[in-house]
Amino acid sequence: MSALPRRIIKETQRLMQEPVPGISAVPDESNARYFHVIVTGPEDSPFEGGLFKLELFLPEDYPMSAPKVRFITKIYHPNIDRLGRICLDILKDKWSPALQIRTVLLSIQALLSAPNPDDPLANDVAELWKVNEVEAIRNAKEWTRKYAMEN
Amino acid sequence: MDSDEDMETFEVDSGNESSSDDIGFNIEDQNQNPKDRQNDIEEFVFNVLSTEEIVQHMIDCIKEVNIIVEIPATTTRILLNHFKWDKEKLMERYYDGDQEQLFAEARVINPLASRSSQQPSTSSSMSSKAKVSRRCPPNSEECEICFTLIPSNLMTGLECNHRFCTQCWCEYLTTKIMAEGMGQTIACAAHGCNILVDDATVMRLVRDPKVRLKYQHLITNSFVECNRLLRWCPSPDCNNAVKVQHVEAHPVTCKCGHRFCFACGENWHDPVRCSLLKRWIKKCDDDSETSNWIAANTKECPKCNVTIEKDGGCNHMVCKNQSCKTEFCWVCLGSWEPHGSSWYSCNRFNEEEAKEARGAQERSRAALQRYLFYCNRYMNHMQSLKFENKLYASVKEKMEEMQHHCMSWIEVQFLKKAVDILCQCRQTLMYTYVFAYYLRKNNQSTIFEDNQRDLEAATEKLSEYLERDITNENLANIKQQVQDKYRYCDLRRKKLLEHVHEGYEKESWEYMD
Ligand SMILES: [Zn+2]
Ligand SMILES: [Zn+2]
Ligand SMILES: [Zn+2]
Ligand SMILES: [Zn+2]
Ligand SMILES: [Zn+2]
Ligand SMILES: [Zn+2]
């Protein structure tokens, strides 16, 4: 593997020095491009009280291409599928090299506060979210309790 | 009216060696109908442009607008691209509409607004928040992409004032061009900023010749593809484009020799119209399995069942089996005998028979058979057309041989002309079956089928003549006969096309759904 670019080194340092409230991102000991991420469920959302594990990987041509992010903790959300893949524009065509790990994680946190069932990735979840939001939110709370609150 | 030959004089390549081949025949044609030829030239003008000429044409378009509208050429290009290179539309919107909105839609900063009033757009707020706390030494800035302190003079950006270091810009543009194949639509590197990067900026920031070449290619491609008056030559290895004055279904001939319909890009397909041809091609693709079966190049002798391979364009088959030697028609497998006579009717599907079919199952079978009937004939002429290329080669040999004997170069050109006409007839016939497939029966369609039958019979005769051996003894005689045959073919072909065009004008054609 080639030497770590200055951008990644600096970005990691700053992330450690000025952490984002509610988010922790720690580089793996053996791979500085791989981050162990924990996002706290935002207040007043069905995910409140949950701790969600994610993995984040910076590809070879980062920051020219977007980081790869995936939920490891199961989550009931219309824009996140069974495999934890996230439907978020800045991770795809709206990616800009001026964005950072920090901004990506903030956007994911915002997505938990404001699910968007009109741009679904998990179709059945999105469907229920549109037809019966009360039940969908109940499901999301239940999943949070079941999968994101062990201890 | 738009008969094919009239366009032939249009070969843009004036240095075309073959142009002198036709001398003798041009006189002939002009005697026939000098006026039509003249009109056609005035009616449909086109040019073939090489890649360099396309780029020049693009530059000229920009200049033309810039004479009137005084904005930077780079902005003009983006505006023109936004309007699919329709100058009039751009002018109209520029002078009659809301200019601010126009620039926003086209994703450029209004070049007429004073620069001092412009702040970096707020869309990048997420990343600028992170920047706030960082203090920079004088005359330097931190690049938000590489996180490096860069002397201010090495920071650059578009009119939107989102600045990054030149190296990051170069890397960003290279990724967009090489990995994502983007040209005209690369946006500013800042998050949420949709201002487009103009071509001059790309060329200034990207130095790698490979990337520059790819970028120019992408830009040229989008110029041709969104410009209604331009079309790439569909021939696979050709980089030319054809430019017209107005869009019309009309044959155009590229410098590479490929001849196609400007409106749809298919081979020139008179008498059938683009929309029907498109339907037909789609149908054939959907039914490709049956078509494959039809296109198979072998058939069995209808009498002795020996397998016979077609090796020439002529449909008059003689069984190879020496003890059989049955003469039959490749297309209908019927006896050849009636095909030579005046009541030849190989081209006409017996609708009466189809009508007899009863019940849904039988009806669908009849529909399939009807389709197979036309498809079979369509494919057959297409196949023959391919063999005709072999004929060109053998005719060339014959022509050389004849020159060794008593004939001059100009005297033997009739053979090439004969193959030209044979190919034109095959191509026309091929598309008459597409037309016929969709045609509903009426008085005019019966006349059309008669014309089709006559042309087909004449074409087969000509084809047969050209496959004969030419000896010294029969040479003069053969020349006369071949000339008679091809003139007749040409006449029949023009008659058929004229009749169909007349039907279009009088709206006498009715189609099946
Ligand atoms: Zn930079
Ligand atoms: Zn910008
Ligand atoms: Zn060409
Ligand atoms: Zn066409
Ligand atoms: Zn036989
Ligand atoms: Zn036949």
PDB file of C-alpha atoms in Angstrom, chain A residues 1 14 16-17 24-25 38 41 43 55-56 60 64 72 74-75 87 89 93 106 116 121 130 134 146:
ATOM      1  CA  MET A   1       0.000   0.000   0.000  1.00  0.00           C
ATOM      2  CA  ARG A  14      -8.269  16.949  13.362  1.00  0.00           C
ATOM      3  CA  MET A  16      -9.256  13.211  16.979  1.00  0.00           C
ATOM      4  CA  GLN A  17      -8.535  16.750  18.253  1.00  0.00           C
ATOM      5  CA  SER A  24     -16.685   8.689  17.265  1.00  0.00           C
ATOM      6  CA  ALA A  25     -14.423   7.619  14.431  1.00  0.00           C
ATOM      7  CA  ILE A  38     -20.057   4.825  16.329  1.00  0.00           C
ATOM      8  CA  GLY A  41     -29.055   7.959  17.615  1.00  0.00           C
ATOM      9  CA  GLU A  43     -32.606  12.957  20.066  1.00  0.00           C
ATOM     10  CA  GLU A  55     -17.421   0.964   9.114  1.00  0.00           C
ATOM     11  CA  LEU A  56     -15.835   3.608   6.913  1.00  0.00           C
ATOM     12  CA  GLU A  60      -7.201   4.620  -2.966  1.00  0.00           C
ATOM     13  CA  MET A  64     -11.358  12.338  -5.364  1.00  0.00           C
ATOM     14  CA  ILE A  72     -22.842  -2.774  10.881  1.00  0.00           C
ATOM     15  CA  LYS A  74     -28.999  -3.542  12.098  1.00  0.00           C
ATOM     16  CA  ILE A  75     -31.233  -0.519  11.635  1.00  0.00           C
ATOM     17  CA  CYS A  87     -28.573   5.844   0.156  1.00  0.00           C
ATOM     18  CA  ASP A  89     -26.347  11.620  -2.452  1.00  0.00           C
ATOM     19  CA  ASP A  93     -22.861  11.673  -7.543  1.00  0.00           C
ATOM     20  CA  LEU A 106     -22.800  14.468  10.145  1.00  0.00           C
ATOM     21  CA  ASN A 116     -36.553  10.164   3.302  1.00  0.00           C
ATOM     22  CA  LEU A 121     -33.140   1.822  -0.605  1.00  0.00           C
ATOM     23  CA  LYS A 130     -45.233   6.170   3.706  1.00  0.00           C
ATOM     24  CA  VAL A 134     -46.732   5.263  13.203  1.00  0.00           C
ATOM     25  CA  LYS A 146     -33.087  -4.870  20.112  1.00  0.00           C
TER      26      LYS A 146
END
